[in-house]
GROMACS .gro file of C-alpha atoms in nm:
model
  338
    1UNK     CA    1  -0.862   0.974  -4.073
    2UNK     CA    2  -1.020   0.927  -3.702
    3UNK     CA    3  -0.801   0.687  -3.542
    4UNK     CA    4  -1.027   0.405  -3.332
    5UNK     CA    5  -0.989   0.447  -2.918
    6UNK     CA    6  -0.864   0.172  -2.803
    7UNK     CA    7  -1.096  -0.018  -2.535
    8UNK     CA    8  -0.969  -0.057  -2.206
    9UNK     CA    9  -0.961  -0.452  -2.288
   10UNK     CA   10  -0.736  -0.386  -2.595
   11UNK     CA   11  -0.514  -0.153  -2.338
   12UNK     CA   12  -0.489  -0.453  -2.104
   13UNK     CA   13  -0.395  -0.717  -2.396
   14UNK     CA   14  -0.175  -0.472  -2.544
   15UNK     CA   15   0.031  -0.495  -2.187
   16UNK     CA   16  -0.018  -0.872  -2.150
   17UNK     CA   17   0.025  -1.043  -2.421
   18UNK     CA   18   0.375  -0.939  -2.506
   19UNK     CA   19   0.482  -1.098  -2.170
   20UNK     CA   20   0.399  -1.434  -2.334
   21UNK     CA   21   0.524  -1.373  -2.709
   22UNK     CA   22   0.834  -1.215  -2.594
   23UNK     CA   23   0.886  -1.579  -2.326
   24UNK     CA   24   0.892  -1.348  -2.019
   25UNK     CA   25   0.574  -1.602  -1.902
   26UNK     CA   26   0.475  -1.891  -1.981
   27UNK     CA   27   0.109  -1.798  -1.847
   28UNK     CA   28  -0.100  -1.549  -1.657
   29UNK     CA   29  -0.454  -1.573  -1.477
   30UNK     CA   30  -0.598  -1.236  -1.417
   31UNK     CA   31  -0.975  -1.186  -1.281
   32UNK     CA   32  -1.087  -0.825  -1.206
   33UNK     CA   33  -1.401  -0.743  -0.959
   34UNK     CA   34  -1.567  -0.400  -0.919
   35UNK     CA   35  -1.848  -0.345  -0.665
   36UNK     CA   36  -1.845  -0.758  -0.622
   37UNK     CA   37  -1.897  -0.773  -1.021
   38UNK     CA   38  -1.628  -0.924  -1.268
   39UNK     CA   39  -1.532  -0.623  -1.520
   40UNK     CA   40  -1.259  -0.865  -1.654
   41UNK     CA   41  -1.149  -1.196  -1.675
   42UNK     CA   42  -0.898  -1.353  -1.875
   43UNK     CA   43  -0.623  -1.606  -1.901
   44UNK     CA   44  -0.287  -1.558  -2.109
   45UNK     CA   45  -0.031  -1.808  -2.201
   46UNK     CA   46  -0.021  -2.166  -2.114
   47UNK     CA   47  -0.074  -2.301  -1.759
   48UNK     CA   48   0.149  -2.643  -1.944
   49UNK     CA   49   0.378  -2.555  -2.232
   50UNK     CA   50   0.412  -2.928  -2.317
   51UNK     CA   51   0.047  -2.953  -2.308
   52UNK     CA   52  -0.031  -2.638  -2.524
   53UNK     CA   53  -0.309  -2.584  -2.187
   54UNK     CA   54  -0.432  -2.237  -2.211
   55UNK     CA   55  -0.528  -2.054  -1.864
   56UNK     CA   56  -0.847  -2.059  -1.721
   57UNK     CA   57  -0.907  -1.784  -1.455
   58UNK     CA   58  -1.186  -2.005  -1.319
   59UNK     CA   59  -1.024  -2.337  -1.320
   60UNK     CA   60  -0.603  -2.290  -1.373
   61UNK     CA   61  -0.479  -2.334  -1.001
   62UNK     CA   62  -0.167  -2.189  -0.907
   63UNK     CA   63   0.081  -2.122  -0.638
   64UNK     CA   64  -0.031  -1.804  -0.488
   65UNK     CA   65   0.304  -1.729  -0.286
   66UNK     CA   66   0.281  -1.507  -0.036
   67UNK     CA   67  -0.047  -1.404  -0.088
   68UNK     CA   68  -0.063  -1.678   0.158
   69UNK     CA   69  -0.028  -1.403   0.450
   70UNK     CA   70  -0.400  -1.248   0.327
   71UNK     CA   71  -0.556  -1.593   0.408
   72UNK     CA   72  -0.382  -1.663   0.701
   73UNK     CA   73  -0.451  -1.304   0.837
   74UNK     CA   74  -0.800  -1.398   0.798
   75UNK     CA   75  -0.836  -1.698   0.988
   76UNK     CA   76  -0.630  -1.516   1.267
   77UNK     CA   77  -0.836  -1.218   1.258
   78UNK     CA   78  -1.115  -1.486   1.315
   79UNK     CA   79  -0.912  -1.644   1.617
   80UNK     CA   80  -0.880  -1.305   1.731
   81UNK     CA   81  -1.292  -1.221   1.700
   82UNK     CA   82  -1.354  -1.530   1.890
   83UNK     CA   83  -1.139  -1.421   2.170
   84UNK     CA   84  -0.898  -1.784   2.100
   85UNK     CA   85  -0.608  -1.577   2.037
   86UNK     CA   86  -0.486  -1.261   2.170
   87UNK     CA   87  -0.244  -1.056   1.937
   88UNK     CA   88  -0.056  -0.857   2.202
   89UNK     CA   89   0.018  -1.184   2.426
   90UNK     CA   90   0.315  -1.351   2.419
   91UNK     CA   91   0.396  -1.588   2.166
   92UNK     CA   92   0.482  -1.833   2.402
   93UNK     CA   93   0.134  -1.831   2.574
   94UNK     CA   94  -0.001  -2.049   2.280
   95UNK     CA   95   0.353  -2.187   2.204
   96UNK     CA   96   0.521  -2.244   2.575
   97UNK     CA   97   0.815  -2.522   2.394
   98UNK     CA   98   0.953  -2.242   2.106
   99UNK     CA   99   1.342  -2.147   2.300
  100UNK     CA  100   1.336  -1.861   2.489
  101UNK     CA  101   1.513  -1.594   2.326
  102UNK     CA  102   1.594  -1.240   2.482
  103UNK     CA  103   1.299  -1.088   2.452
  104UNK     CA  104   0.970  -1.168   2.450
  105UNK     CA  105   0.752  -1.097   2.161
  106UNK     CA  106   0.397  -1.128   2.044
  107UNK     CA  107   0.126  -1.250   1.815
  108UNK     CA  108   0.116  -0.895   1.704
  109UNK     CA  109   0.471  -0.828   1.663
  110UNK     CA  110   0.483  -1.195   1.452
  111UNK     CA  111   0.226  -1.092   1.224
  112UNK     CA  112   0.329  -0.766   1.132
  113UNK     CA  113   0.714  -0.880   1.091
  114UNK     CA  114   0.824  -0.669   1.385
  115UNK     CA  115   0.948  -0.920   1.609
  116UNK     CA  116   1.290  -0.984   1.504
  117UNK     CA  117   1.242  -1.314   1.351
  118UNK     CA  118   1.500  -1.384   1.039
  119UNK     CA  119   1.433  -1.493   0.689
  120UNK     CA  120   1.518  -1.701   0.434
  121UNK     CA  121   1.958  -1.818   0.439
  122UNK     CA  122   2.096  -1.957   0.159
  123UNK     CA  123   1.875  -2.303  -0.010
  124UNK     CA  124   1.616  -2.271   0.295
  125UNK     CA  125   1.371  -2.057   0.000
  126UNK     CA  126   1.341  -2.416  -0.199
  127UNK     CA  127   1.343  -2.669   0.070
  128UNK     CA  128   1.235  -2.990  -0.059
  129UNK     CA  129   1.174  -3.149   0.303
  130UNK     CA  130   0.844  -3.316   0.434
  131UNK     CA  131   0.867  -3.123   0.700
  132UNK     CA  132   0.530  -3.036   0.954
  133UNK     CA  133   0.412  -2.697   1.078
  134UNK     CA  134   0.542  -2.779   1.420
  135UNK     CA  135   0.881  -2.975   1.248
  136UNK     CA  136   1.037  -2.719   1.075
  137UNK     CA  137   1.054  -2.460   1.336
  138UNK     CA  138   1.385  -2.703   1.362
  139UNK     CA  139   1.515  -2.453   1.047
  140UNK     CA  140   1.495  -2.137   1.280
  141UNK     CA  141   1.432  -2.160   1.611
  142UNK     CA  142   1.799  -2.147   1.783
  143UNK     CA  143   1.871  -1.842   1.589
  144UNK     CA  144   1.866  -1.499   1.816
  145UNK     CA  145   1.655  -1.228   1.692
  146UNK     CA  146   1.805  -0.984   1.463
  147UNK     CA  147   1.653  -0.688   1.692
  148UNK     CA  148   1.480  -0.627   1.986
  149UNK     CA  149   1.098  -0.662   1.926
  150UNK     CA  150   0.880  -0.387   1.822
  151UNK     CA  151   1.226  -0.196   1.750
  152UNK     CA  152   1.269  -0.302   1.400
  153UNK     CA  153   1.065  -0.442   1.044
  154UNK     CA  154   1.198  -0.687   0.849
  155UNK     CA  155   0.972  -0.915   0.619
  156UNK     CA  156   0.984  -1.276   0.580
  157UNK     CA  157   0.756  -1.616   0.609
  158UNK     CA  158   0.931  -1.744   0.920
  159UNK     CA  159   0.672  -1.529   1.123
  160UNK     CA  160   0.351  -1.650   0.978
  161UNK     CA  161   0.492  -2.019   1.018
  162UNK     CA  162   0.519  -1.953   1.389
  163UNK     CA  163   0.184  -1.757   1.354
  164UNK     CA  164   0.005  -2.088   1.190
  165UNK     CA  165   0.185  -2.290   1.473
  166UNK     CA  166  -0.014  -2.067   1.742
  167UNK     CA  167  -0.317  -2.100   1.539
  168UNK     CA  168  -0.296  -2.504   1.598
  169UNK     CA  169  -0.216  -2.459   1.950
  170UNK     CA  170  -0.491  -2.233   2.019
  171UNK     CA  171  -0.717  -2.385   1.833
  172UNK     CA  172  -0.657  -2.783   1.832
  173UNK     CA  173  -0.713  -2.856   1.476
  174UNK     CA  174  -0.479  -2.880   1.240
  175UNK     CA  175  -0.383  -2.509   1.063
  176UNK     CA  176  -0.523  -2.638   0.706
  177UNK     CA  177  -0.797  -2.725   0.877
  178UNK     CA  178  -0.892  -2.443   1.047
  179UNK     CA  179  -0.848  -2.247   0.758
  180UNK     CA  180  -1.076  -2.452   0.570
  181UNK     CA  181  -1.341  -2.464   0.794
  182UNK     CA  182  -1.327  -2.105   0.909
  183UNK     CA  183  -1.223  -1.887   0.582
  184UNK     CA  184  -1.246  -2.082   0.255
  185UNK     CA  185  -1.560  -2.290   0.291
  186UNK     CA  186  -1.768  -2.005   0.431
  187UNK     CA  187  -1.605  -1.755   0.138
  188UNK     CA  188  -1.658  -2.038  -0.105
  189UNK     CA  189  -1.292  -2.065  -0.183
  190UNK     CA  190  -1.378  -2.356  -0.337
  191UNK     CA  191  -1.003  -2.376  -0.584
  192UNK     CA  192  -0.821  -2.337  -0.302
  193UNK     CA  193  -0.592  -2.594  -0.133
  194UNK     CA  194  -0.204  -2.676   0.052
  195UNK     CA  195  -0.012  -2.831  -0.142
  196UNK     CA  196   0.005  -3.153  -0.019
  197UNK     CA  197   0.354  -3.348  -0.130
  198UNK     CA  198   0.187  -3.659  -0.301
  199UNK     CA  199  -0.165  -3.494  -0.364
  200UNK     CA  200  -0.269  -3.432  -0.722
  201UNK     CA  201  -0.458  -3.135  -0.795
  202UNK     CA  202  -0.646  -3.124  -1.082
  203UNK     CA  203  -0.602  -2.812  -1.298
  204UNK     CA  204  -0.324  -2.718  -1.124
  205UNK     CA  205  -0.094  -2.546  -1.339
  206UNK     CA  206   0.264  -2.649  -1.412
  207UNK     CA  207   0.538  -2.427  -1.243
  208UNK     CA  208   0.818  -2.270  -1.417
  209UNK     CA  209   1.182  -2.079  -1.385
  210UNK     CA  210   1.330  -1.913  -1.657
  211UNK     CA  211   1.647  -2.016  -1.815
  212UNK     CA  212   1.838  -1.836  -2.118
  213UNK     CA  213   1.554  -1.902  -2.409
  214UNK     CA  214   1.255  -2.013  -2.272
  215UNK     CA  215   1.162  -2.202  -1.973
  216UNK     CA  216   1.253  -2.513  -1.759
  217UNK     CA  217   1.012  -2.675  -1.519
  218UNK     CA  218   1.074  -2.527  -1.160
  219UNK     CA  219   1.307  -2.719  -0.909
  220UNK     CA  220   1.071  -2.971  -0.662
  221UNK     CA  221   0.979  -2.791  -0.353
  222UNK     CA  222   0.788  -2.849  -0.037
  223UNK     CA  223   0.549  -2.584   0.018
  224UNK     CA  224   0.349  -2.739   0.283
  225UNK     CA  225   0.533  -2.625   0.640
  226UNK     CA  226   0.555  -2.211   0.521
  227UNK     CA  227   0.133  -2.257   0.439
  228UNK     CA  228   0.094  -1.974   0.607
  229UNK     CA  229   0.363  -1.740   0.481
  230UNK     CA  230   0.358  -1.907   0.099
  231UNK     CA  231   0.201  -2.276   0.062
  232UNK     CA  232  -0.125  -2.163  -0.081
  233UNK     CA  233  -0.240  -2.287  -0.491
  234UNK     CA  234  -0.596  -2.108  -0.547
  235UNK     CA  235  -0.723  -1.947  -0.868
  236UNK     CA  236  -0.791  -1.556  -0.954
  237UNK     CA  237  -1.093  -1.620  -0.922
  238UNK     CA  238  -1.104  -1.733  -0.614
  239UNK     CA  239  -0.870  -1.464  -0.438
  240UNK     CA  240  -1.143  -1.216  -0.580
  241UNK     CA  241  -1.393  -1.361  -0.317
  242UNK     CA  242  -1.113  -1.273  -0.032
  243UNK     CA  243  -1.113  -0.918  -0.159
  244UNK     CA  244  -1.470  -0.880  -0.164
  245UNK     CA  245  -1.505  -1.019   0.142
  246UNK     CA  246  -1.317  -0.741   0.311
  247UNK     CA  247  -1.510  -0.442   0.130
  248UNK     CA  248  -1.873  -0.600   0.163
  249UNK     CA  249  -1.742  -0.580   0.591
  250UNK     CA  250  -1.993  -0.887   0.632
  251UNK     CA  251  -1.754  -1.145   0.752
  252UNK     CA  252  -1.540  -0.958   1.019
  253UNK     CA  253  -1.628  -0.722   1.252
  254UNK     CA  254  -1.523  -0.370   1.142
  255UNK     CA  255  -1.301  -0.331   1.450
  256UNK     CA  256  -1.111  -0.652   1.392
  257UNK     CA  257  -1.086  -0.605   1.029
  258UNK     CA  258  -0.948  -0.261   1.094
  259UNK     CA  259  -0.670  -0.402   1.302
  260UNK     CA  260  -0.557  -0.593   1.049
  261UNK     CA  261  -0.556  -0.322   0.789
  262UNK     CA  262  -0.376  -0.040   0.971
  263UNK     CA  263  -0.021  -0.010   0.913
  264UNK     CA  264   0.198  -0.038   1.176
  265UNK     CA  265   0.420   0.192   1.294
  266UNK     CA  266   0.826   0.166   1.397
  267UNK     CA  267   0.956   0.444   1.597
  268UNK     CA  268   0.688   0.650   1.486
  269UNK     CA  269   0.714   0.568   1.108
  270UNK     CA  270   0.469   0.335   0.884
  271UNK     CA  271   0.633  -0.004   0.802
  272UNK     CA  272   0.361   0.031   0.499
  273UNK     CA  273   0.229  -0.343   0.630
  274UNK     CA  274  -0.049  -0.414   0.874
  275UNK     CA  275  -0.099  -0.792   0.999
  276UNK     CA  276  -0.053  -1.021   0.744
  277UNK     CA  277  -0.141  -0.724   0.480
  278UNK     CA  278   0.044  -0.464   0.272
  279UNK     CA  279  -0.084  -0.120   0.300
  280UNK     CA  280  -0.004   0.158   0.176
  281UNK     CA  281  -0.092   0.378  -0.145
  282UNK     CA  282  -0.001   0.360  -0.486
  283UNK     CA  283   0.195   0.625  -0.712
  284UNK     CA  284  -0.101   0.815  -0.778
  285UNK     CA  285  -0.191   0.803  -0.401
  286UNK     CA  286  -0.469   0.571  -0.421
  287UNK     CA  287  -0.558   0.344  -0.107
  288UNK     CA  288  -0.489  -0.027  -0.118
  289UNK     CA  289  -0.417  -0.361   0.071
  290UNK     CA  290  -0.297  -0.663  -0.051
  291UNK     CA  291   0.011  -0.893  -0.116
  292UNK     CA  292   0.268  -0.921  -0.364
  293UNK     CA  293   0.397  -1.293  -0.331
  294UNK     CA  294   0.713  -1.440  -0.501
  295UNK     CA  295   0.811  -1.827  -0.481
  296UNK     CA  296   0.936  -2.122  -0.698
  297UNK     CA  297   0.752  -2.145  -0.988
  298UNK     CA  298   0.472  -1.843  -0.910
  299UNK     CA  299   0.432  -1.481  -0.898
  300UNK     CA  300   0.172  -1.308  -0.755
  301UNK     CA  301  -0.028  -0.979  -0.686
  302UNK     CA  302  -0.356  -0.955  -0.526
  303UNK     CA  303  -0.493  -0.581  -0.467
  304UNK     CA  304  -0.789  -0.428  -0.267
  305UNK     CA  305  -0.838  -0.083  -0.362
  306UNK     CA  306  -1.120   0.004  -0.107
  307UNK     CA  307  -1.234   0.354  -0.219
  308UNK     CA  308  -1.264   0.235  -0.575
  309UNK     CA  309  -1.404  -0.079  -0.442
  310UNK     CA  310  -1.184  -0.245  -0.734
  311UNK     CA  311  -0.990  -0.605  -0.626
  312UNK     CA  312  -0.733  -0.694  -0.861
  313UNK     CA  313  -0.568  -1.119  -0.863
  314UNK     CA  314  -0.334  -1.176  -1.098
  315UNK     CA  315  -0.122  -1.510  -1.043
  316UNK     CA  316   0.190  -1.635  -1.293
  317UNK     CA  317   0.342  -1.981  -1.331
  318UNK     CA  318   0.716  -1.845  -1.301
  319UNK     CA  319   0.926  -1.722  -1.017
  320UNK     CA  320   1.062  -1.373  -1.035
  321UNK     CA  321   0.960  -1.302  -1.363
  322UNK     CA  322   1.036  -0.943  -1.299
  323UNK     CA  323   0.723  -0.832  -1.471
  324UNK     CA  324   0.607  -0.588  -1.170
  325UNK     CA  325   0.610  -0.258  -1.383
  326UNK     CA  326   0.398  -0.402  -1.669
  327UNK     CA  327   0.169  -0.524  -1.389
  328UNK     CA  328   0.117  -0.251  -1.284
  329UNK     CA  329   0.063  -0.018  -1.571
  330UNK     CA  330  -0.255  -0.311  -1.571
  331UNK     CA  331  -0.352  -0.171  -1.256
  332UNK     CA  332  -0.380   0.184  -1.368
  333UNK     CA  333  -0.558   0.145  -1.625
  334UNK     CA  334  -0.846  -0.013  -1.371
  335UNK     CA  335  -0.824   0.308  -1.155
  336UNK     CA  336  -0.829   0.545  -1.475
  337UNK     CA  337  -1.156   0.383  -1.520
  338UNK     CA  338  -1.349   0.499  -1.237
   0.00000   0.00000   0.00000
C-alpha cells in the first residue's frame, strides 16, 4: 500500500501541536513570509486558557521579548542615516549625566553588547516598578563595567536601555515615540505597542509560567523602562513586515543596514551578533539574522534568512518554555522547501 506524503503543513502541525496537548504551551502564533508572500499562517493553543481564546496570528498580541533589540536597531539605524546619532561616539556625548566609569565606551560598543555593561542580578528580570527610561538607569548605573570596552561580549538589555536613553536625548521625543513615528507607522506595524502599566490592549494575549501540571498566570511585571531591550507586544504578523523590510533594502540605505547586520568581532573572533541583531548561520550553514527573546510570560524567535528570502515570527505566551529544538526542526522544514 502507497503510504500518503505528508504535506509540509501536516510536518509543521505534527511538530506543533504536541507542544499544546502535551501542556508545554498554552499557545503559539506563527506567520511565515517568502519573497514578501505568506506561505503559512497559523495559530495553536489558546492566547486565554480561561477564555478557551484560540490564537490569531493577525490579531493575538504578545510580548515579543527581546525581539525588542530588532526594532530598536531600526530606529537607531535611522538615527544613524540621519546623521542624529553617531555609533562610534561616546555614550556620554548624547548622555553627558550617566557616572563616569573607567573607560569610555560607545553607541557602538552599547549596541553590540561589547561595552562592559552587566545584566540582569537576582529579581531585577521581573521588576514590577513604574520606573521611566531615564529612571531606572538608577538599577545599574553605579556598577563598574565587567571589562574594559571593546575587550569583551556579554549579552543583556541593560545596553539597549541606555541605547533608547541616547535615542531621547538625541532626538527630543520620547523613545516610544520615535519609534512610532519613524519604524512602525511607516512599516505599518500597526499591532504593535509598549506596554503601558494601566493601558489595555485589546487582543492582547494572556501571559503564562509553567508550574507542575499546567499553567499559572505569569507574575505582574513592568516592561515599560527595558522597551528597548524587551518591552515590545506585537503580533507574527506584524514582525513579518520588519523582516521584509530588511530584504526588500527599501527602507535603509544598504550601507547602514549593513552595519547593523555584520557581526562584530572580539579580539579577532565573531561575537555571532551585529547591532541589535543575531547573526550568524544555522546547523546546516544557512545565513540568518534575527532575535531569540525570552521574558515573563513570552518566548520568542523571529528569523531573516536572506538568501532564501524566508522570515520566520513565531511568538509564545510562556516564559522559558524550553521548546527551542522543536522550533527549530519548524524552521528546517521551511529551508528544505526551497
Amino acid at each position: 500500500m502507497k503510504v500518503k506524503k505528508l504535506s509540509n503543513s501536516d510536518m509543521i502541525d505534527e511538530l506543533l501541536q504536541p507542544l499544546i496537548t502535551e501542556n508545554r504551551i498554552p499557545g503559539l502564533s506563527i506567520s511565515v513570509s517568502r519573497k514578501n508572500k505568506i506561505v503559512f499562517e497559523k495559530g495553536y493553543g489558546f492566547s486565554n486558557l480561561e477564555n478557551k481564546t484560540p490564537v490569531y496570528p493577525q490579531k493575538s498580541i504578545f510580548r515579543v521579548a527581546s525581539v525588542s533589540k530588532p526594532i530598536a536597531a531600526t530606529a537607531l539605524a535611522i538615527m544613524v542615516q540621519e546623521n542624529l546619532i553617531d555609533l562610534d561616539a561616546s555614550f556620554y556625548d548624547y548622555v553627558p549625566y550617566y557616572p563616569k566609569k573607567g573607560y569610555d565606551f560607545t553607541i557602538r560598543q552599547l549596541a553590540s553588547h561589547t561595552a562592559g555593561m552587566r545584566g540582569y542580578r537576582g529579581k531585577e528580570y521581573g521588576l514590577n516598578l513604574p520606573y521611566t527610561i531615564k529612571d531606572s538607569i538608577t538599577i545599574f548605573k553605579d556598577d563598574d563595567l565587567l571589562f574594559k570596552p571593546g575587550k569583551g561580549y556579554y549579552y543583556n538589555s541593560y545596553d539597549w536601555v541606555m541605547i533608547s536613553l541616547a535615542i531621547q536625548e538625541a532626538s527630543g521625543v520620547p523613545f516610544e515615540k520615535y519609534v512610532q513615528e519613524k519604524v512602525l507607522k511607516p512599516l505599518k506595524m500597526l499591532d504593535t505597542f509598549p506596554e503601558l502599566e494601566g493601558k489595555t490592549i485589546v487582543n492582547s494575549v494572556e501571559f503564562y509560567s509553567k508550574k507542575r501540571k499546567g499553567f499559572r498566570v505569569a507574575m505582574p511585571v513592568n516592561n515599560f523602562y527595558k522597551l528597548a531591550g524587551g518591552g515590545y507586544l506585537s503580533t507574527t504578523a506584524d514582525i513579518l513586515k520588519l523582516g521584509n523590510a530588511y530584504l526588500t533594502n527599501d527602507f535603509l540605505t544598504e550601507k547602514v543596514q549593513k552595519e547593523f547586520l555584520t557581526a562584530q568581532k572580539v579580539n579577532n573572533e565573531s561575537t555571532y551578533y551585529g547591532l541589535g541583531w543575531q547573526v550568524s548561520t544555522d546547523k546546516n550553514g544557512n545565513a540568518y539574522y534575527g532575535h531569540i527573546g525570552n521574558s515573563i510570560g513570552a518566548y520568542s524567535n523571529f528569523f531573516v534568512y536572506p538568501k532564501e528570502e524566508l522570515v520566520i515570527s513565531i511568538l509564545t505566551n510562556c516564559t522559558n518554555p524550553s521548546i527551542q529544538d522543536v522550533l527549530d526542526e519548524v524552521v528546517e522544514l521551511f529551508l528544505d522547501k526551497n
